[in-house]
mmCIF file of C-alpha atoms and ligand atoms in Angstrom:
data_model
loop_
_atom_site.group_PDB
_atom_site.id
_atom_site.type_symbol
_atom_site.label_atom_id
_atom_site.label_comp_id
_atom_site.label_asym_id
_atom_site.label_seq_id
_atom_site.Cartn_x
_atom_site.Cartn_y
_atom_site.Cartn_z
ATOM 1 C CA MET L 145 76.685 -77.341 -133.728
ATOM 2 C CA ARG L 146 74.706 -78.734 -136.675
ATOM 3 C CA ILE L 147 75.282 -82.286 -137.817
ATOM 4 C CA LEU L 148 74.142 -83.780 -141.106
ATOM 5 C CA GLY L 149 73.360 -87.491 -140.631
ATOM 6 C CA ILE L 150 73.314 -89.921 -143.562
ATOM 7 C CA GLU L 151 72.025 -93.514 -143.359
ATOM 8 C CA THR L 152 72.108 -96.070 -146.203
ATOM 9 C CA SER L 153 73.061 -99.321 -144.455
ATOM 10 C CA CYS L 154 70.154 -101.433 -145.689
ATOM 11 C CA ASP L 155 66.868 -100.579 -147.409
ATOM 12 C CA GLU L 156 66.131 -97.038 -146.209
ATOM 13 C CA THR L 157 67.875 -93.987 -147.657
ATOM 14 C CA ALA L 158 67.790 -91.319 -144.952
ATOM 15 C CA ALA L 159 69.161 -87.875 -144.154
ATOM 16 C CA ALA L 160 68.703 -85.668 -141.080
ATOM 17 C CA VAL L 161 70.008 -82.464 -139.537
ATOM 18 C CA TYR L 162 70.501 -82.399 -135.740
ATOM 19 C CA ASP L 163 71.127 -79.238 -133.778
ATOM 20 C CA GLY L 164 73.431 -80.316 -130.948
ATOM 21 C CA ASN L 165 73.218 -77.025 -129.062
ATOM 22 C CA ALA L 166 69.421 -77.117 -128.909
ATOM 23 C CA ASN L 167 69.282 -80.949 -128.658
ATOM 24 C CA ARG L 168 66.739 -80.920 -131.442
ATOM 25 C CA VAL L 169 66.184 -82.739 -134.735
ATOM 26 C CA LEU L 170 65.789 -79.944 -137.312
ATOM 27 C CA SER L 171 64.806 -82.294 -140.127
ATOM 28 C CA HIS L 172 64.642 -86.013 -140.778
ATOM 29 C CA VAL L 173 63.595 -87.458 -144.135
ATOM 30 C CA LEU L 174 63.774 -90.894 -145.676
ATOM 31 C CA SER L 175 62.846 -92.931 -148.671
ATOM 32 C CA SER L 176 61.694 -96.439 -147.837
ATOM 33 C CA GLN L 177 62.372 -99.237 -150.307
ATOM 34 C CA ILE L 178 59.769 -101.611 -148.845
ATOM 35 C CA ALA L 179 57.616 -101.555 -152.011
ATOM 36 C CA LEU L 180 60.708 -102.287 -154.130
ATOM 37 C CA HIS L 181 61.726 -105.378 -152.142
ATOM 38 C CA SER L 182 58.340 -106.710 -150.991
ATOM 39 C CA VAL L 183 57.727 -108.623 -154.237
ATOM 40 C CA TYR L 184 60.858 -110.683 -153.440
ATOM 41 C CA GLY L 185 59.905 -111.255 -149.780
ATOM 42 C CA GLY L 186 63.141 -109.645 -148.525
ATOM 43 C CA VAL L 187 65.858 -107.107 -149.335
ATOM 44 C CA VAL L 188 67.686 -107.566 -152.681
ATOM 45 C CA PRO L 189 71.106 -105.906 -152.113
ATOM 46 C CA GLU L 190 71.745 -104.811 -155.703
ATOM 47 C CA LEU L 191 68.313 -103.159 -155.964
ATOM 48 C CA ALA L 192 68.902 -101.457 -152.614
ATOM 49 C CA SER L 193 72.208 -99.949 -153.816
ATOM 50 C CA ARG L 194 70.640 -98.629 -157.016
ATOM 51 C CA ALA L 195 67.781 -97.009 -155.120
ATOM 52 C CA HIS L 196 70.270 -95.363 -152.699
ATOM 53 C CA VAL L 197 72.145 -93.868 -155.678
ATOM 54 C CA GLN L 198 68.902 -92.381 -156.976
ATOM 55 C CA GLN L 199 67.630 -91.088 -153.642
ATOM 56 C CA ILE L 200 70.619 -89.877 -151.649
ATOM 57 C CA LEU L 201 71.235 -86.414 -153.145
ATOM 58 C CA PRO L 202 67.561 -85.336 -153.379
ATOM 59 C CA LEU L 203 67.077 -86.462 -149.755
ATOM 60 C CA ILE L 204 70.097 -84.508 -148.492
ATOM 61 C CA HIS L 205 68.766 -81.429 -150.311
ATOM 62 C CA GLU L 206 65.371 -81.961 -148.701
ATOM 63 C CA ALA L 207 66.846 -82.407 -145.209
ATOM 64 C CA LEU L 208 68.839 -79.177 -145.557
ATOM 65 C CA ALA L 209 65.847 -77.291 -146.991
ATOM 66 C CA ARG L 210 63.555 -78.436 -144.165
ATOM 67 C CA ALA L 211 66.187 -77.481 -141.587
ATOM 68 C CA GLN L 212 66.494 -74.140 -143.411
ATOM 69 C CA ILE L 213 70.285 -74.272 -143.600
ATOM 70 C CA SER L 214 72.819 -74.443 -146.387
ATOM 71 C CA LEU L 215 75.610 -76.998 -146.787
ATOM 72 C CA ALA L 216 78.112 -74.344 -145.706
ATOM 73 C CA GLN L 217 76.267 -73.864 -142.388
ATOM 74 C CA LEU L 218 76.827 -77.494 -141.383
ATOM 75 C CA ASP L 219 79.522 -78.228 -138.800
ATOM 76 C CA VAL L 220 79.945 -81.991 -139.261
ATOM 77 C CA VAL L 221 78.962 -84.752 -141.696
ATOM 78 C CA ALA L 222 78.130 -88.071 -139.975
ATOM 79 C CA VAL L 223 77.425 -91.237 -141.919
ATOM 80 C CA THR L 224 76.670 -94.881 -141.108
ATOM 81 C CA SER L 225 79.868 -96.712 -142.033
ATOM 82 C CA LYS L 226 79.093 -100.201 -140.640
ATOM 83 C CA PRO L 227 77.565 -102.769 -140.301
ATOM 84 C CA GLY L 228 75.276 -103.230 -143.279
ATOM 85 C CA LEU L 229 75.084 -104.240 -146.921
ATOM 86 C CA PRO L 230 78.454 -103.294 -148.484
ATOM 87 C CA GLY L 231 77.023 -101.811 -151.678
ATOM 88 C CA SER L 232 74.503 -99.740 -149.728
ATOM 89 C CA LEU L 233 77.022 -98.506 -147.137
ATOM 90 C CA LEU L 234 79.480 -97.469 -149.842
ATOM 91 C CA ILE L 235 76.978 -95.053 -151.362
ATOM 92 C CA GLY L 236 76.379 -93.230 -148.081
ATOM 93 C CA VAL L 237 80.080 -93.166 -147.185
ATOM 94 C CA ALA L 238 81.209 -91.941 -150.623
ATOM 95 C CA THR L 239 78.550 -89.217 -150.557
ATOM 96 C CA ALA L 240 79.489 -88.118 -147.019
ATOM 97 C CA LYS L 241 83.212 -87.997 -147.862
ATOM 98 C CA THR L 242 82.541 -85.928 -150.970
ATOM 99 C CA LEU L 243 80.308 -83.452 -149.116
ATOM 100 C CA ALA L 244 82.704 -83.146 -146.171
ATOM 101 C CA TRP L 245 85.610 -82.523 -148.544
ATOM 102 C CA ALA L 246 83.638 -80.030 -150.661
ATOM 103 C CA VAL L 247 82.543 -77.884 -147.692
ATOM 104 C CA LYS L 248 85.706 -78.550 -145.658
ATOM 105 C CA LYS L 249 83.854 -79.955 -142.627
ATOM 106 C CA PRO L 250 84.872 -82.899 -140.426
ATOM 107 C CA LEU L 251 83.694 -86.401 -141.296
ATOM 108 C CA LEU L 252 82.420 -89.029 -138.849
ATOM 109 C CA GLY L 253 81.770 -92.722 -139.550
ATOM 110 C CA ILE L 254 79.059 -94.020 -137.215
ATOM 111 C CA ASN L 255 78.266 -97.599 -136.216
ATOM 112 C CA HIS L 256 74.648 -98.281 -137.189
ATOM 113 C CA LEU L 257 74.005 -100.274 -134.014
ATOM 114 C CA GLU L 258 75.332 -97.443 -131.850
ATOM 115 C CA GLY L 259 72.785 -95.259 -133.660
ATOM 116 C CA HIS L 260 69.968 -97.619 -132.623
ATOM 117 C CA ILE L 261 71.269 -97.885 -129.026
ATOM 118 C CA PHE L 262 71.011 -94.119 -128.535
ATOM 119 C CA SER L 263 67.908 -93.569 -130.718
ATOM 120 C CA ALA L 264 65.627 -93.288 -127.670
ATOM 121 C CA CYS L 265 67.891 -90.480 -126.337
ATOM 122 C CA LEU L 266 66.671 -88.229 -129.181
ATOM 123 C CA GLU L 267 63.440 -87.658 -127.251
ATOM 124 C CA ASN L 268 64.224 -88.734 -123.676
ATOM 125 C CA THR L 269 66.742 -88.091 -120.920
ATOM 126 C CA ILE L 270 67.616 -91.643 -119.931
ATOM 127 C CA PRO L 271 69.568 -92.409 -116.745
ATOM 128 C CA PHE L 272 72.823 -94.388 -117.107
ATOM 129 C CA PRO L 273 73.496 -97.234 -116.847
ATOM 130 C CA PHE L 274 70.660 -98.743 -118.856
ATOM 131 C CA LEU L 275 69.967 -102.089 -120.471
ATOM 132 C CA CYS L 276 69.301 -101.752 -124.197
ATOM 133 C CA LEU L 277 67.396 -104.403 -126.121
ATOM 134 C CA THR L 278 67.970 -103.861 -129.868
ATOM 135 C CA ALA L 279 65.648 -105.863 -132.094
ATOM 136 C CA SER L 280 65.403 -105.369 -135.846
ATOM 137 C CA GLY L 281 65.299 -107.414 -139.026
ATOM 138 C CA GLY L 282 69.073 -107.844 -139.014
ATOM 139 C CA HIS L 283 70.085 -107.690 -135.333
ATOM 140 C CA THR L 284 68.934 -108.761 -131.891
ATOM 141 C CA SER L 285 71.245 -107.860 -129.016
ATOM 142 C CA LEU L 286 71.310 -106.830 -125.398
ATOM 143 C CA TYR L 287 73.756 -104.142 -124.239
ATOM 144 C CA VAL L 288 74.556 -102.499 -120.966
ATOM 145 C CA VAL L 289 75.050 -98.811 -121.719
ATOM 146 C CA HIS L 290 77.324 -96.894 -119.343
ATOM 147 C CA ASN L 291 77.376 -93.504 -121.060
ATOM 148 C CA PHE L 292 77.176 -91.919 -124.527
ATOM 149 C CA GLY L 293 79.368 -94.066 -126.747
ATOM 150 C CA GLU L 294 80.259 -96.446 -123.885
ATOM 151 C CA TYR L 295 78.452 -99.760 -123.985
ATOM 152 C CA THR L 296 79.136 -103.480 -123.510
ATOM 153 C CA LEU L 297 77.540 -106.260 -125.531
ATOM 154 C CA LEU L 298 75.889 -108.741 -123.142
ATOM 155 C CA ALA L 299 74.104 -110.995 -125.598
ATOM 156 C CA ASN L 300 73.622 -111.454 -129.289
ATOM 157 C CA THR L 301 71.544 -113.651 -131.526
ATOM 158 C CA LEU L 302 73.250 -116.912 -132.424
ATOM 159 C CA ASP L 303 71.312 -117.116 -135.689
ATOM 160 C CA ASP L 304 68.240 -115.170 -136.883
ATOM 161 C CA ALA L 305 67.120 -111.777 -135.599
ATOM 162 C CA ALA L 306 63.720 -111.316 -133.907
ATOM 163 C CA GLY L 307 62.381 -109.251 -136.824
ATOM 164 C CA GLU L 308 63.569 -111.990 -139.168
ATOM 165 C CA ALA L 309 61.420 -114.505 -137.250
ATOM 166 C CA PHE L 310 58.366 -112.292 -137.910
ATOM 167 C CA ASP L 311 59.358 -111.852 -141.567
ATOM 168 C CA LYS L 312 59.995 -115.576 -142.154
ATOM 169 C CA VAL L 313 56.815 -116.760 -140.429
ATOM 170 C CA ALA L 314 54.848 -114.113 -142.354
ATOM 171 C CA LYS L 315 56.294 -115.593 -145.553
ATOM 172 C CA LEU L 316 55.224 -119.113 -144.454
ATOM 173 C CA LEU L 317 51.708 -117.745 -143.915
ATOM 174 C CA LYS L 318 51.727 -115.957 -147.303
ATOM 175 C CA LEU L 319 51.541 -112.583 -145.555
ATOM 176 C CA PRO L 320 53.293 -109.477 -146.924
ATOM 177 C CA TYR L 321 56.858 -108.328 -146.136
ATOM 178 C CA PRO L 322 57.867 -106.991 -143.657
ATOM 179 C CA GLY L 323 56.033 -109.397 -141.376
ATOM 180 C CA GLY L 324 56.107 -107.503 -138.060
ATOM 181 C CA PRO L 325 53.268 -105.027 -138.649
ATOM 182 C CA ILE L 326 50.809 -107.583 -140.092
ATOM 183 C CA ILE L 327 51.693 -110.153 -137.396
ATOM 184 C CA GLU L 328 50.881 -107.530 -134.756
ATOM 185 C CA LYS L 329 47.600 -106.612 -136.465
ATOM 186 C CA LEU L 330 46.480 -110.249 -136.716
ATOM 187 C CA ALA L 331 47.546 -110.993 -133.129
ATOM 188 C CA ARG L 332 45.489 -108.036 -131.906
ATOM 189 C CA SER L 333 42.407 -109.474 -133.648
ATOM 190 C CA VAL L 334 42.600 -112.525 -131.342
ATOM 191 C CA ALA L 335 43.495 -110.508 -128.222
ATOM 192 C CA PHE L 336 47.164 -111.624 -128.151
ATOM 193 C CA GLN L 337 46.240 -115.075 -126.810
ATOM 194 C CA ASP L 338 48.669 -117.982 -126.897
ATOM 195 C CA PHE L 339 47.176 -120.856 -128.924
ATOM 196 C CA PHE L 340 50.143 -123.059 -129.824
ATOM 197 C CA ALA L 341 52.695 -122.691 -126.995
ATOM 198 C CA TYR L 342 55.791 -122.415 -129.224
ATOM 199 C CA PRO L 343 59.106 -123.162 -127.440
ATOM 200 C CA ARG L 344 60.651 -120.293 -125.473
ATOM 201 C CA GLY L 345 64.210 -121.655 -125.581
ATOM 202 C CA LYS L 346 66.664 -121.759 -122.701
ATOM 203 C CA ALA L 347 65.467 -119.396 -119.970
ATOM 204 C CA HIS L 348 68.894 -118.997 -118.365
ATOM 205 C CA ALA L 349 71.022 -118.401 -121.457
ATOM 206 C CA LEU L 350 71.653 -114.759 -122.287
ATOM 207 C CA ASP L 351 72.117 -115.173 -126.048
ATOM 208 C CA PHE L 352 69.100 -115.146 -128.357
ATOM 209 C CA SER L 353 68.198 -117.770 -130.957
ATOM 210 C CA PHE L 354 65.206 -117.427 -133.279
ATOM 211 C CA SER L 355 65.858 -119.855 -136.143
ATOM 212 C CA GLY L 356 64.567 -122.785 -134.042
ATOM 213 C CA LEU L 357 61.377 -120.848 -133.368
ATOM 214 C CA LYS L 358 60.719 -120.429 -137.076
ATOM 215 C CA THR L 359 61.277 -124.174 -137.585
ATOM 216 C CA ALA L 360 59.003 -124.969 -134.618
ATOM 217 C CA VAL L 361 56.222 -122.873 -136.182
ATOM 218 C CA LEU L 362 56.753 -124.615 -139.525
ATOM 219 C CA TYR L 363 56.571 -128.154 -138.072
ATOM 220 C CA ASP L 364 53.567 -127.242 -135.931
ATOM 221 C CA LEU L 365 51.785 -126.037 -139.081
ATOM 222 C CA VAL L 366 52.711 -129.320 -140.818
ATOM 223 C CA ARG L 367 51.514 -131.397 -137.838
ATOM 224 C CA ARG L 368 48.161 -129.607 -137.815
ATOM 225 C CA GLY L 369 47.755 -130.256 -141.563
ATOM 226 C CA TYR L 370 48.065 -126.586 -142.526
ATOM 227 C CA TYR L 371 51.321 -126.775 -144.492
ATOM 228 C CA ASN L 372 52.599 -129.165 -147.163
ATOM 229 C CA LEU L 373 56.336 -129.741 -146.700
ATOM 230 C CA ALA L 374 56.703 -131.455 -150.092
ATOM 231 C CA THR L 375 55.363 -128.485 -152.060
ATOM 232 C CA ARG L 376 56.494 -125.919 -149.444
ATOM 233 C CA GLN L 377 53.060 -124.352 -149.602
ATOM 234 C CA LEU L 378 50.470 -123.336 -147.066
ATOM 235 C CA HIS L 379 47.168 -125.097 -147.793
ATOM 236 C CA ASP L 380 44.604 -122.841 -149.443
ATOM 237 C CA THR L 381 42.109 -123.836 -146.749
ATOM 238 C CA VAL L 382 44.108 -121.990 -144.057
ATOM 239 C CA ASP L 383 41.955 -118.983 -143.202
ATOM 240 C CA GLU L 384 42.596 -115.665 -141.461
ATOM 241 C CA THR L 385 41.654 -117.114 -138.055
ATOM 242 C CA VAL L 386 44.401 -119.732 -138.171
ATOM 243 C CA LYS L 387 46.910 -117.111 -139.391
ATOM 244 C CA ALA L 388 45.886 -114.834 -136.536
ATOM 245 C CA GLN L 389 46.341 -117.671 -134.034
ATOM 246 C CA VAL L 390 49.847 -118.391 -135.355
ATOM 247 C CA ALA L 391 50.699 -114.660 -135.362
ATOM 248 C CA SER L 392 49.450 -114.189 -131.808
ATOM 249 C CA SER L 393 51.266 -117.271 -130.480
ATOM 250 C CA LEU L 394 54.491 -116.156 -132.190
ATOM 251 C CA LEU L 395 54.269 -112.621 -130.844
ATOM 252 C CA GLY L 396 53.653 -113.861 -127.286
ATOM 253 C CA CYS L 397 56.611 -116.207 -127.606
ATOM 254 C CA VAL L 398 59.017 -113.481 -128.812
ATOM 255 C CA LYS L 399 57.804 -111.190 -126.011
ATOM 256 C CA ASP L 400 58.446 -113.945 -123.429
ATOM 257 C CA ILE L 401 61.948 -114.545 -124.843
ATOM 258 C CA PHE L 402 62.745 -110.821 -124.531
ATOM 259 C CA ILE L 403 61.567 -110.800 -120.909
ATOM 260 C CA GLN L 404 63.546 -113.982 -120.159
ATOM 261 C CA LYS L 405 66.762 -112.351 -121.386
ATOM 262 C CA LEU L 406 66.190 -109.127 -119.456
ATOM 263 C CA ALA L 407 65.434 -111.194 -116.353
ATOM 264 C CA ALA L 408 68.588 -113.273 -116.882
ATOM 265 C CA ALA L 409 70.696 -110.090 -117.170
ATOM 266 C CA VAL L 410 69.198 -108.654 -113.973
ATOM 267 C CA ARG L 411 69.707 -112.006 -112.177
ATOM 268 C CA GLN L 412 73.371 -111.940 -113.212
ATOM 269 C CA GLY L 413 73.698 -108.720 -111.234
ATOM 270 C CA ILE L 414 73.927 -106.280 -114.171
ATOM 271 C CA SER L 415 73.218 -102.942 -112.580
ATOM 272 C CA CYS L 416 70.781 -100.706 -114.479
ATOM 273 C CA LYS L 417 68.342 -97.884 -113.827
ATOM 274 C CA ALA L 418 66.288 -98.292 -116.976
ATOM 275 C CA VAL L 419 65.483 -100.602 -119.857
ATOM 276 C CA VAL L 420 65.468 -99.207 -123.393
ATOM 277 C CA PHE L 421 63.837 -101.030 -126.318
ATOM 278 C CA VAL L 422 64.968 -99.979 -129.833
ATOM 279 C CA GLY L 423 65.023 -101.148 -133.477
ATOM 280 C CA GLY L 424 62.211 -101.922 -135.924
ATOM 281 C CA VAL L 425 60.593 -104.495 -133.598
ATOM 282 C CA ALA L 426 60.208 -101.721 -130.978
ATOM 283 C CA CYS L 427 57.345 -100.403 -133.179
ATOM 284 C CA ASN L 428 55.320 -103.239 -131.636
ATOM 285 C CA ALA L 429 52.832 -101.749 -129.162
ATOM 286 C CA PHE L 430 52.018 -105.098 -127.514
ATOM 287 C CA ILE L 431 55.661 -105.918 -126.719
ATOM 288 C CA LYS L 432 56.238 -102.358 -125.456
ATOM 289 C CA GLU L 433 53.267 -102.582 -123.063
ATOM 290 C CA GLU L 434 54.416 -105.947 -121.723
ATOM 291 C CA LEU L 435 58.031 -104.816 -121.256
ATOM 292 C CA LYS L 436 56.832 -101.628 -119.583
ATOM 293 C CA SER L 437 54.779 -103.598 -117.012
ATOM 294 C CA TRP L 438 57.715 -105.937 -116.380
ATOM 295 C CA CYS L 439 60.045 -102.974 -115.805
ATOM 296 C CA HIS L 440 57.671 -101.042 -113.587
ATOM 297 C CA GLU L 441 57.086 -104.096 -111.374
ATOM 298 C CA ARG L 442 60.848 -104.028 -110.747
ATOM 299 C CA GLY L 443 61.209 -100.295 -110.209
ATOM 300 C CA LEU L 444 62.965 -99.785 -113.553
ATOM 301 C CA SER L 445 62.113 -96.979 -115.975
ATOM 302 C CA PHE L 446 61.265 -98.001 -119.515
ATOM 303 C CA PHE L 447 62.004 -96.026 -122.696
ATOM 304 C CA TYR L 448 61.606 -96.496 -126.434
ATOM 305 C CA PRO L 449 61.841 -94.216 -129.481
ATOM 306 C CA SER L 450 58.903 -92.966 -131.568
ATOM 307 C CA PRO L 451 58.201 -95.426 -134.420
ATOM 308 C CA SER L 452 60.024 -93.247 -136.986
ATOM 309 C CA TYR L 453 63.202 -93.479 -134.861
ATOM 310 C CA CYS L 454 62.750 -97.251 -134.235
ATOM 311 C CA THR L 455 63.227 -98.201 -137.866
ATOM 312 C CA ASP L 456 66.379 -97.142 -139.700
ATOM 313 C CA ASN L 457 66.774 -93.357 -139.784
ATOM 314 C CA ALA L 458 69.475 -90.705 -140.032
ATOM 315 C CA ALA L 459 68.475 -88.687 -136.932
ATOM 316 C CA MET L 460 70.019 -91.352 -134.664
ATOM 317 C CA ILE L 461 73.221 -91.239 -136.759
ATOM 318 C CA ALA L 462 73.413 -87.438 -136.448
ATOM 319 C CA PHE L 463 72.784 -87.747 -132.671
ATOM 320 C CA VAL L 464 75.769 -90.101 -132.216
ATOM 321 C CA GLY L 465 77.713 -87.779 -134.534
ATOM 322 C CA HIS L 466 77.076 -84.937 -132.091
ATOM 323 C CA TYR L 467 78.716 -86.507 -129.029
ATOM 324 C CA ARG L 468 81.541 -87.904 -131.147
ATOM 325 C CA ALA L 469 82.137 -84.406 -132.548
ATOM 326 C CA LEU L 470 82.163 -82.905 -129.023
ATOM 327 C CA ARG L 471 84.992 -85.355 -128.266
ATOM 328 C CA LYS L 472 86.626 -84.503 -131.610
ATOM 329 C CA GLN L 473 86.714 -88.210 -132.529
ATOM 330 C CA TYR L 474 86.729 -87.446 -136.242
ATOM 331 C CA ASP L 475 87.552 -89.783 -139.113
ATOM 332 C CA ASP L 476 89.659 -89.011 -142.151
ATOM 333 C CA TYR L 477 89.029 -89.838 -145.808
ATOM 334 C CA THR L 478 90.349 -93.375 -145.361
ATOM 335 C CA LEU L 479 87.037 -94.147 -143.579
ATOM 336 C CA ASP L 480 86.018 -97.632 -144.709
ATOM 337 C CA ILE L 481 82.915 -99.812 -144.459
ATOM 338 C CA LEU L 482 84.667 -102.940 -143.171
HETATM 339 O O1 KG4 M 782 65.216 -101.555 -137.847
HETATM 340 P P1 KG4 M 782 64.512 -102.014 -139.083
HETATM 341 O O2 KG4 M 782 63.676 -101.004 -139.833
HETATM 342 O O3 KG4 M 782 65.505 -102.561 -140.151
HETATM 343 C C1 KG4 M 782 66.593 -103.364 -139.849
HETATM 344 O O4 KG4 M 782 67.670 -102.809 -139.522
HETATM 345 O O5 KG4 M 782 66.373 -104.599 -139.927
HETATM 346 O O6 KG4 M 782 63.632 -103.266 -138.658
HETATM 347 C C2 KG4 M 782 62.812 -103.961 -139.556
HETATM 348 C C3 KG4 M 782 62.206 -105.149 -138.814
HETATM 349 C C4 KG4 M 782 61.472 -106.107 -139.739
HETATM 350 O O7 KG4 M 782 61.928 -107.413 -139.472
HETATM 351 C C5 KG4 M 782 60.008 -105.932 -139.336
HETATM 352 O O8 KG4 M 782 59.249 -107.121 -139.476
HETATM 353 C C6 KG4 M 782 60.138 -105.512 -137.875
HETATM 354 O O9 KG4 M 782 61.262 -104.681 -137.832
HETATM 355 N N1 KG4 M 782 58.943 -104.769 -137.450
HETATM 356 C C7 KG4 M 782 58.108 -105.206 -136.487
HETATM 357 C C8 KG4 M 782 57.053 -104.249 -136.419
HETATM 358 N N2 KG4 M 782 57.296 -103.267 -137.328
HETATM 359 C C9 KG4 M 782 58.462 -103.603 -137.953
HETATM 360 N N3 KG4 M 782 58.163 -106.287 -135.716
HETATM 361 C C10 KG4 M 782 57.162 -106.462 -134.843
HETATM 362 N N4 KG4 M 782 56.101 -105.631 -134.725
HETATM 363 C C11 KG4 M 782 56.009 -104.506 -135.490
HETATM 364 N N5 KG4 M 782 54.961 -103.699 -135.364
HETATM 365 ZN ZN1 ZN M 783 68.783 -100.909 -138.226
#
């Protein structure tokens, strides 16, 4: 069974072909819009939609060509149908409906977050049940995953996502968007030490909250004379060393918050055999190493996807499409994005 996956929920246009019989990704291509949005310091929805319109058909052609199959040889068309930016989602969903109708193949609308939850299964056989920490620029959640397609939300962010905290602090420090990669690079240059002891929040609560952390970083910068609140500008005198110290302290804090929440879930008696870390923030090598040590000390296995499956991609959408297709849980042309 060959599934075409289409992903356009935010700022990546992506297409992939997954061979369900061989459990193998035959092709996976994407067009990132980072350069388009970076000048604005974040995603501009209208620009994202326009770029999806331009990219979607060439990318689907490329995915099929790389997989060396024709449209007619596909068995299913799977597309991210929620959650995401409405204008962006609509382009993927309209394209998927049209293709499915044209080649008379079943259509599947896939939840983007379910795609992330199972993204590490593309390359690993993970024992159920597992705890899944999903951390990206738009979401930060903890799930207990019982089986393919069966999962329970344990905790969510009450405000900002973890990736958003990196992006917003990077903006405060006049660093480029997205913030995560540069924050990691700077933190590495000062050996991931904790300089400023930012607040870790409530250790026992399961839900996440990152907006207070961003504010704490801001007021700490003000207190140390590095940031002018009136002009909302970082002082020009702030050098790379100070930025690296802030980056390193922030990264250590987010890592500690992640461990706190996993520990709280385990303390509450949630049974799990493994911990899985997914989403754009799971590109972070430092956090992965720390979570791995924490898991191994407790006899838990630890899994994460390759970086290209951490950030938004269509392979994870095609993967979910495969088990949904096996269960014949198809959608019809009334598939909506709401
Ligand atoms: O999953 P993703 O590509 O898009 C969303 O669905 O949001 O995640 C993007 C987020 C951004 O906030 C970015 O700063 C963060 O992932 N990110 C990182 C790293 N690489 C990307 N965060 C921490 N460390 C990284 N190396
Ligand atoms: Zn995502």
